[in-house]
PDB file of C-alpha atoms in Angstrom:
ATOM      1  CA  MET V  36     -15.111  18.602  13.941  1.00 47.00           C
ATOM      2  CA  THR V  37     -17.642  16.507  13.851  1.00 41.00           C
ATOM      3  CA  CYS V  38     -17.673  12.947  11.719  1.00 43.00           C
ATOM      4  CA  ARG V  39     -19.881  14.907   9.465  1.00 43.00           C
ATOM      5  CA  SER V  40     -18.187  17.822   8.707  1.00 45.00           C
ATOM      6  CA  HIS V  41     -15.070  15.879   8.386  1.00 47.00           C
ATOM      7  CA  THR V  42     -16.398  13.542   5.704  1.00 47.00           C
ATOM      8  CA  ARG V  43     -17.808  16.538   3.604  1.00 51.00           C
ATOM      9  CA  LEU V  44     -14.553  17.972   3.641  1.00 50.00           C
ATOM     10  CA  TYR V  45     -12.266  14.922   2.343  1.00 59.00           C
ATOM     11  CA  ARG V  46     -15.483  14.375   0.341  1.00 52.00           C
ATOM     12  CA  ALA V  47     -14.924  17.938  -1.776  1.00 51.00           C
ATOM     13  CA  ALA V  48     -10.921  17.520  -1.814  1.00 53.00           C
ATOM     14  CA  ALA V  49     -11.235  13.910  -2.896  1.00 51.00           C
ATOM     15  CA  LEU V  50     -13.717  14.899  -5.804  1.00 48.00           C
ATOM     16  CA  ALA V  51     -10.876  17.595  -7.590  1.00 49.00           C
ATOM     17  CA  VAL V  52      -8.433  14.463  -6.852  1.00 48.00           C
ATOM     18  CA  SER V  53     -10.496  12.185  -8.676  1.00 49.00           C
ATOM     19  CA  LEU V  54     -10.427  14.388 -11.459  1.00 45.00           C
ATOM     20  CA  ILE V  55      -6.825  15.298 -11.858  1.00 45.00           C
ATOM     21  CA  ALA V  56      -5.787  11.788 -11.511  1.00 47.00           C
ATOM     22  CA  LEU V  57      -8.334  10.172 -13.855  1.00 43.00           C
ATOM     23  CA  SER V  58      -6.753  12.404 -16.642  1.00 45.00           C
ATOM     24  CA  SER V  59      -3.480  11.317 -16.035  1.00 44.00           C
ATOM     25  CA  CYS V  60      -4.033   7.487 -15.333  1.00 43.00           C
ATOM     26  CA  ALA V  61      -2.487   6.758 -18.915  1.00 40.00           C
ATOM     27  CA  ALA V  62       0.669   8.538 -18.409  1.00 41.00           C
ATOM     28  CA  ASP V  63       3.445   6.599 -17.289  1.00 44.00           C
ATOM     29  CA  ALA V  64       5.802   8.144 -13.845  1.00 44.00           C
ATOM     30  CA  PRO V  65       9.422   7.913 -14.390  1.00 47.00           C
ATOM     31  CA  ILE V  66      10.445   5.624 -11.314  1.00 44.00           C
ATOM     32  CA  SER V  67      13.983   5.256 -10.518  1.00 46.00           C
ATOM     33  CA  GLU V  68      15.855   2.870  -8.109  1.00 43.00           C
ATOM     34  CA  SER V  69      14.784   4.521  -4.786  1.00 45.00           C
ATOM     35  CA  ASP V  70      10.957   3.662  -5.579  1.00 49.00           C
ATOM     36  CA  VAL V  71      11.449   0.369  -4.678  1.00 45.00           C
ATOM     37  CA  ALA V  72      12.285  -1.339  -1.910  1.00 47.00           C
ATOM     38  CA  PRO V  73      16.479  -3.300  -2.448  1.00 43.00           C
ATOM     39  CA  ILE V  74      15.802  -6.839  -2.904  1.00 37.00           C
ATOM     40  CA  SER V  75      18.831  -8.452  -0.435  1.00 38.00           C
ATOM     41  CA  ALA V  76      21.121 -10.904  -1.619  1.00 37.00           C
ATOM     42  CA  PRO V  77      20.341 -14.624   0.473  1.00 37.00           C
ATOM     43  CA  THR V  78      21.873 -14.290   3.510  1.00 34.00           C
ATOM     44  CA  THR V  79      21.245 -15.931   7.091  1.00 33.00           C
ATOM     45  CA  VAL V  80      19.425 -14.211   9.370  1.00 33.00           C
ATOM     46  CA  ASP V  81      19.881 -15.109  13.178  1.00 33.00           C
ATOM     47  CA  GLU V  82      16.560 -15.118  14.664  1.00 32.00           C
ATOM     48  CA  GLY V  83      17.841 -16.148  18.051  1.00 34.00           C
ATOM     49  CA  ALA V  84      19.116 -18.950  20.205  1.00 35.00           C
ATOM     50  CA  TYR V  85      16.676 -21.447  18.683  1.00 34.00           C
ATOM     51  CA  THR V  86      16.284 -20.879  15.130  1.00 41.00           C
ATOM     52  CA  SER V  87      17.879 -18.938  12.491  1.00 46.00           C
ATOM     53  CA  ALA V  88      16.620 -18.708   8.878  1.00 53.00           C
ATOM     54  CA  PRO V  89      17.232 -17.673   5.144  1.00 64.00           C
ATOM     55  CA  ALA V  90      15.967 -14.329   4.161  1.00 61.00           C
ATOM     56  CA  GLY V  91      14.561 -15.798   1.481  1.00 61.00           C
ATOM     57  CA  GLU V  92      12.426 -17.427   3.854  1.00 70.00           C
ATOM     58  CA  ILE V  93      11.238 -14.693   6.154  1.00 85.00           C
ATOM     59  CA  LEU V  94       8.429 -12.243   4.968  1.00 92.00           C
ATOM     60  CA  GLY V  95       8.991 -10.969   1.670  1.00 94.00           C
ATOM     61  CA  GLY V  96      12.605 -11.862   1.890  1.00 91.00           C
ATOM     62  CA  ASP V  97      13.267  -9.368   4.382  1.00 93.00           C
ATOM     63  CA  THR V  98      12.587  -6.862   1.463  1.00 94.00           C
ATOM     64  CA  PHE V  99       9.318  -5.413   2.542  1.00 97.00           C
ATOM     65  CA  THR V 100       9.566  -1.800   3.783  1.00 96.00           C
ATOM     66  CA  SER V 101       7.900  -0.983   7.387  1.00 97.00           C
ATOM     67  CA  PRO V 102       6.489   1.729   9.119  1.00 97.00           C
ATOM     68  CA  GLU V 103       9.676   2.585  10.736  1.00 97.00           C
ATOM     69  CA  ASP V 104      10.797   3.835   7.576  1.00 98.00           C
ATOM     70  CA  ALA V 105       8.115   6.365   6.959  1.00 98.00           C
ATOM     71  CA  ASP V 106       9.156   9.996   8.099  1.00 98.00           C
ATOM     72  CA  ARG V 107       6.131  10.439  10.415  1.00 98.00           C
ATOM     73  CA  SER V 108       6.753  14.329  10.689  1.00 98.00           C
ATOM     74  CA  ASP V 109       6.676  14.403   6.544  1.00 98.00           C
ATOM     75  CA  VAL V 110       3.441  13.782   4.932  1.00 98.00           C
ATOM     76  CA  ASP V 111       4.996  12.361   1.498  1.00 97.00           C
ATOM     77  CA  SER V 112       6.757  10.032   3.751  1.00 98.00           C
ATOM     78  CA  THR V 113       4.170   8.588   5.628  1.00 98.00           C
ATOM     79  CA  ALA V 114       1.999   8.628   2.687  1.00 98.00           C
ATOM     80  CA  ARG V 115       4.482   7.111  -0.114  1.00 98.00           C
ATOM     81  CA  VAL V 116       5.304   4.065   2.899  1.00 98.00           C
ATOM     82  CA  ALA V 117       2.207   3.173   3.722  1.00 98.00           C
ATOM     83  CA  ALA V 118       1.470   2.275  -0.607  1.00 98.00           C
ATOM     84  CA  LEU V 119       4.413   0.748  -0.620  1.00 98.00           C
ATOM     85  CA  MET V 120       3.206  -1.763   2.862  1.00 98.00           C
ATOM     86  CA  LEU V 121      -0.550  -1.832   1.267  1.00 98.00           C
ATOM     87  CA  HIS V 122       0.809  -3.756  -1.328  1.00 98.00           C
ATOM     88  CA  SER V 123       3.439  -5.933  -0.231  1.00 98.00           C
ATOM     89  CA  TRP V 124       2.479  -9.367   0.117  1.00 97.00           C
ATOM     90  CA  ASP V 125       3.987 -12.528   0.804  1.00 97.00           C
ATOM     91  CA  THR V 126       2.104 -15.928  -0.203  1.00 95.00           C
ATOM     92  CA  THR V 127       3.455 -18.307   2.262  1.00 95.00           C
ATOM     93  CA  VAL V 128       1.706 -16.533   4.788  1.00 94.00           C
ATOM     94  CA  ASP V 129      -0.681 -14.032   3.977  1.00 94.00           C
ATOM     95  CA  ARG V 130      -4.578 -15.696   3.392  1.00 92.00           C
ATOM     96  CA  THR V 131      -5.950 -12.108   1.829  1.00 93.00           C
ATOM     97  CA  GLU V 132      -4.372  -8.966   0.225  1.00 94.00           C
ATOM     98  CA  THR V 133      -5.899  -7.087   3.412  1.00 95.00           C
ATOM     99  CA  ALA V 134      -3.002  -8.862   5.689  1.00 95.00           C
ATOM    100  CA  ALA V 135      -0.717  -6.262   4.302  1.00 96.00           C
ATOM    101  CA  ALA V 136      -2.983  -3.519   4.993  1.00 97.00           C
ATOM    102  CA  VAL V 137      -3.064  -5.023   8.860  1.00 97.00           C
ATOM    103  CA  ARG V 138       0.535  -4.587   9.035  1.00 97.00           C
ATOM    104  CA  ALA V 139       0.645  -1.053   8.073  1.00 98.00           C
ATOM    105  CA  THR V 140      -1.603   0.132  10.952  1.00 98.00           C
ATOM    106  CA  PRO V 141       1.163   1.368  12.700  1.00 98.00           C
ATOM    107  CA  LEU V 142       1.045   3.987  10.384  1.00 98.00           C
ATOM    108  CA  MET V 143      -3.024   4.122  10.611  1.00 98.00           C
ATOM    109  CA  SER V 144      -5.362   6.555  13.163  1.00 98.00           C
ATOM    110  CA  ALA V 145      -6.961   3.998  15.414  1.00 98.00           C
ATOM    111  CA  GLU V 146      -9.997   4.448  14.004  1.00 98.00           C
ATOM    112  CA  TRP V 147      -8.704   3.194  10.380  1.00 98.00           C
ATOM    113  CA  ALA V 148      -6.645   0.838  12.327  1.00 98.00           C
ATOM    114  CA  ALA V 149      -9.909  -0.763  13.383  1.00 97.00           C
ATOM    115  CA  HIS V 150     -11.094  -0.804   9.982  1.00 96.00           C
ATOM    116  CA  GLN V 151      -8.643  -3.126   8.470  1.00 96.00           C
ATOM    117  CA  VAL V 152     -10.433  -6.740   8.566  1.00 95.00           C
ATOM    118  CA  GLU V 153      -9.467  -9.382   6.787  1.00 92.00           C
ATOM    119  CA  PRO V 154     -12.142 -10.817   4.757  1.00 90.00           C
ATOM    120  CA  GLU V 155     -12.768 -14.538   4.446  1.00 81.00           C
ATOM    121  CA  ARG V 156     -11.884 -14.790   0.785  1.00 80.00           C
ATOM    122  CA  ASN V 157      -9.008 -13.451  -0.769  1.00 75.00           C
ATOM    123  CA  ALA V 158     -10.258 -10.726  -4.089  1.00 72.00           C
ATOM    124  CA  SER V 159      -7.188 -11.479  -5.926  1.00 73.00           C
ATOM    125  CA  GLN V 160      -7.123 -15.216  -5.427  1.00 76.00           C
ATOM    126  CA  GLY V 161      -7.107 -15.757  -9.388  1.00 83.00           C
ATOM    127  CA  GLU V 162      -3.953 -13.264 -10.013  1.00 90.00           C
ATOM    128  CA  TRP V 163      -2.505 -15.214  -6.529  1.00 93.00           C
ATOM    129  CA  LEU V 164      -2.318 -18.794  -8.008  1.00 93.00           C
ATOM    130  CA  GLU V 165       0.874 -18.873  -9.687  1.00 95.00           C
ATOM    131  CA  PRO V 166       2.600 -16.598  -7.271  1.00 96.00           C
ATOM    132  CA  ALA V 167       1.231 -18.615  -4.579  1.00 95.00           C
ATOM    133  CA  GLU V 168       2.604 -21.988  -6.447  1.00 96.00           C
ATOM    134  CA  HIS V 169       6.308 -20.995  -6.273  1.00 96.00           C
ATOM    135  CA  ARG V 170       6.046 -19.037  -2.702  1.00 96.00           C
ATOM    136  CA  ALA V 171       6.328 -15.288  -4.107  1.00 97.00           C
ATOM    137  CA  TYR V 172       5.903 -12.471  -2.458  1.00 97.00           C
ATOM    138  CA  SER V 173       5.646  -8.507  -4.396  1.00 97.00           C
ATOM    139  CA  VAL V 174       7.853  -6.372  -5.080  1.00 97.00           C
ATOM    140  CA  PRO V 175       6.231  -2.621  -5.178  1.00 98.00           C
ATOM    141  CA  ARG V 176       7.350   0.794  -6.626  1.00 98.00           C
ATOM    142  CA  ALA V 177       5.545   3.774  -5.901  1.00 97.00           C
ATOM    143  CA  VAL V 178       5.699   6.941  -7.303  1.00 96.00           C
ATOM    144  CA  PRO V 179       3.130  10.092  -7.236  1.00 95.00           C
ATOM    145  CA  ALA V 180       0.628  10.396  -9.501  1.00 94.00           C
ATOM    146  CA  ILE V 181       1.076  12.776 -12.786  1.00 89.00           C
ATOM    147  CA  GLY V 182      -0.263  16.314 -11.950  1.00 83.00           C
ATOM    148  CA  ASP V 183      -1.226  17.703  -9.088  1.00 71.00           C
ATOM    149  CA  ALA V 184      -3.293  15.391  -7.695  1.00 80.00           C
ATOM    150  CA  GLY V 185      -2.471  15.613  -4.449  1.00 88.00           C
ATOM    151  CA  GLN V 186      -3.303  17.917  -2.082  1.00 93.00           C
ATOM    152  CA  ASP V 187      -3.028  20.002   1.137  1.00 95.00           C
ATOM    153  CA  VAL V 188      -6.524  20.151   2.522  1.00 95.00           C
ATOM    154  CA  ALA V 189      -5.525  22.200   5.720  1.00 97.00           C
ATOM    155  CA  PRO V 190      -2.297  22.275   7.577  1.00 96.00           C
ATOM    156  CA  ASP V 191      -2.989  19.303   9.388  1.00 97.00           C
ATOM    157  CA  LYS V 192      -5.106  17.586   6.596  1.00 98.00           C
ATOM    158  CA  ALA V 193      -4.043  16.405   2.903  1.00 98.00           C
ATOM    159  CA  ILE V 194      -4.355  14.136   0.695  1.00 98.00           C
ATOM    160  CA  ARG V 195      -2.109  12.039  -1.340  1.00 97.00           C
ATOM    161  CA  VAL V 196      -2.029   9.891  -5.023  1.00 97.00           C
ATOM    162  CA  LEU V 197       0.301   7.589  -5.853  1.00 97.00           C
ATOM    163  CA  ASP V 198       0.459   4.922  -8.347  1.00 96.00           C
ATOM    164  CA  VAL V 199       1.629   1.468  -7.701  1.00 97.00           C
ATOM    165  CA  THR V 200       3.419  -0.991  -9.519  1.00 97.00           C
ATOM    166  CA  TRP V 201       4.285  -4.655  -8.902  1.00 97.00           C
ATOM    167  CA  ARG V 202       5.947  -7.765  -9.752  1.00 97.00           C
ATOM    168  CA  TRP V 203       6.108 -10.878  -8.151  1.00 97.00           C
ATOM    169  CA  LEU V 204       9.624 -12.773  -6.896  1.00 97.00           C
ATOM    170  CA  ALA V 205       9.635 -16.362  -6.868  1.00 97.00           C
ATOM    171  CA  ARG V 206      11.170 -18.049  -4.343  1.00 96.00           C
ATOM    172  CA  ASP V 207      12.148 -20.597  -6.482  1.00 96.00           C
ATOM    173  CA  ASN V 208      13.759 -18.443  -9.410  1.00 95.00           C
ATOM    174  CA  THR V 209      10.788 -18.950 -11.837  1.00 97.00           C
ATOM    175  CA  PRO V 210      10.171 -15.885 -13.744  1.00 96.00           C
ATOM    176  CA  LEU V 211       6.673 -14.556 -13.546  1.00 96.00           C
ATOM    177  CA  GLN V 212       4.761 -12.665 -16.007  1.00 90.00           C
ATOM    178  CA  GLY V 213       2.203 -11.328 -13.532  1.00 88.00           C
ATOM    179  CA  THR V 214       2.349  -7.560 -12.426  1.00 93.00           C
ATOM    180  CA  GLY V 215      -0.340  -4.830 -10.641  1.00 95.00           C
ATOM    181  CA  HIS V 216      -1.140  -1.495 -11.404  1.00 96.00           C
ATOM    182  CA  ARG V 217      -2.601   0.616  -9.317  1.00 96.00           C
ATOM    183  CA  GLN V 218      -3.546   4.311  -7.967  1.00 96.00           C
ATOM    184  CA  VAL V 219      -4.054   4.550  -4.275  1.00 97.00           C
ATOM    185  CA  THR V 220      -5.049   7.765  -2.571  1.00 97.00           C
ATOM    186  CA  ILE V 221      -4.015   8.368   0.779  1.00 98.00           C
ATOM    187  CA  TYR V 222      -5.644  10.736   3.481  1.00 98.00           C
ATOM    188  CA  LEU V 223      -3.610  11.747   6.182  1.00 98.00           C
ATOM    189  CA  GLU V 224      -4.159  14.225   9.300  1.00 98.00           C
ATOM    190  CA  LYS V 225      -1.282  15.795  11.505  1.00 98.00           C
ATOM    191  CA  THR V 226      -1.349  15.314  15.713  1.00 96.00           C
ATOM    192  CA  ASP V 227       0.996  16.407  17.619  1.00 95.00           C
ATOM    193  CA  ASP V 228       3.538  16.647  14.507  1.00 95.00           C
ATOM    194  CA  ARG V 229       2.569  13.125  13.307  1.00 98.00           C
ATOM    195  CA  TRP V 230       0.699  12.319   9.904  1.00 98.00           C
ATOM    196  CA  ASP V 231      -1.613   9.504  10.427  1.00 98.00           C
ATOM    197  CA  VAL V 232      -3.305   7.685   7.711  1.00 98.00           C
ATOM    198  CA  VAL V 233      -6.751   8.359   8.546  1.00 98.00           C
ATOM    199  CA  GLY V 234      -8.563   6.338   5.214  1.00 98.00           C
ATOM    200  CA  HIS V 235      -7.144   4.911   1.810  1.00 98.00           C
ATOM    201  CA  GLN V 236      -8.561   4.106  -1.670  1.00 96.00           C
ATOM    202  CA  THR V 237      -7.100   2.217  -4.581  1.00 95.00           C
ATOM    203  CA  ARG V 238      -8.137   2.125  -7.953  1.00 94.00           C
ATOM    204  CA  ASP V 239      -7.024  -0.997 -10.443  1.00 93.00           C
ATOM    205  CA  MET V 240      -5.529   0.425 -13.423  1.00 92.00           C
ATOM    206  CA  THR V 241      -4.614  -2.512 -15.218  1.00 79.00           C
ATOM    207  CA  ALA V 242      -8.104  -3.789 -15.351  1.00 61.00           C
ATOM    208  CA  SER V 243     -10.661  -2.186 -18.623  1.00 39.00           C
ATOM    209  CA  MET V 244     -13.146  -1.111 -16.077  1.00 37.00           C
ATOM    210  CA  PRO V 245     -12.372   0.981 -13.132  1.00 40.00           C
ATOM    211  CA  GLY V 246     -11.844  -1.249 -10.122  1.00 38.00           C
ATOM    212  CA  SER V 247     -13.532  -1.314  -6.759  1.00 37.00           C
ATOM    213  CA  THR V 248     -12.891   1.083  -3.836  1.00 40.00           C
ATOM    214  CA  ILE V 249     -10.978  -0.695  -1.101  1.00 41.00           C
ATOM    215  CA  GLY V 250     -11.090   1.604   2.018  1.00 44.00           C
ATOM    216  CA  GLU V 251     -12.636   5.246   1.961  1.00 42.00           C
ATOM    217  CA  GLY V 252     -11.336   8.286   3.979  1.00 47.00           C
ATOM    218  CA  ARG V 253     -13.256   9.104   6.565  1.00 44.00           C
TER     219      ARG V 253
END
């Protein structure tokens, strides 16, 4: 399939998905404990003979979802892990939101992974100021969007739409009020019985106006 026909296929399906997703964005999706990466109690993590560090000092307090958590033979598992990883940020090491997307590249096709390049400035710099002061990291949750938002476009192509919310957890135990809510659309293709993310879009659900699109399926 050519790139142009590939794009037309996704655009047609994405239009239908957008209409359904927008009609249900105001509804609250039920959230279970399985929808959030667990927060481990502080422990000592042995990193080898040269150094060891408290779990709270390593990336995301050792709570972030990783590519290995996805069942790549299952489209829903792959989409959910991708959505969680895209919103897993640690202000002690991440300069921009795109740092999370870079960590998620093992779930992506080679073409889409090449698009994950950090910009010069963080688009959410203002929202990160307080969390950064307390060396905080995000704790995301992801659930399927309300309605028939997801689509199986073809046996080897699918679209999944998830509602992602997150809060910030400070390493100094300071209560942080900042939260976020986005709707993320994940475009996937299956190759050799393995699902790859070939595009993603996010929509800010907390702003009064729709947020800018980040990433677009090709």
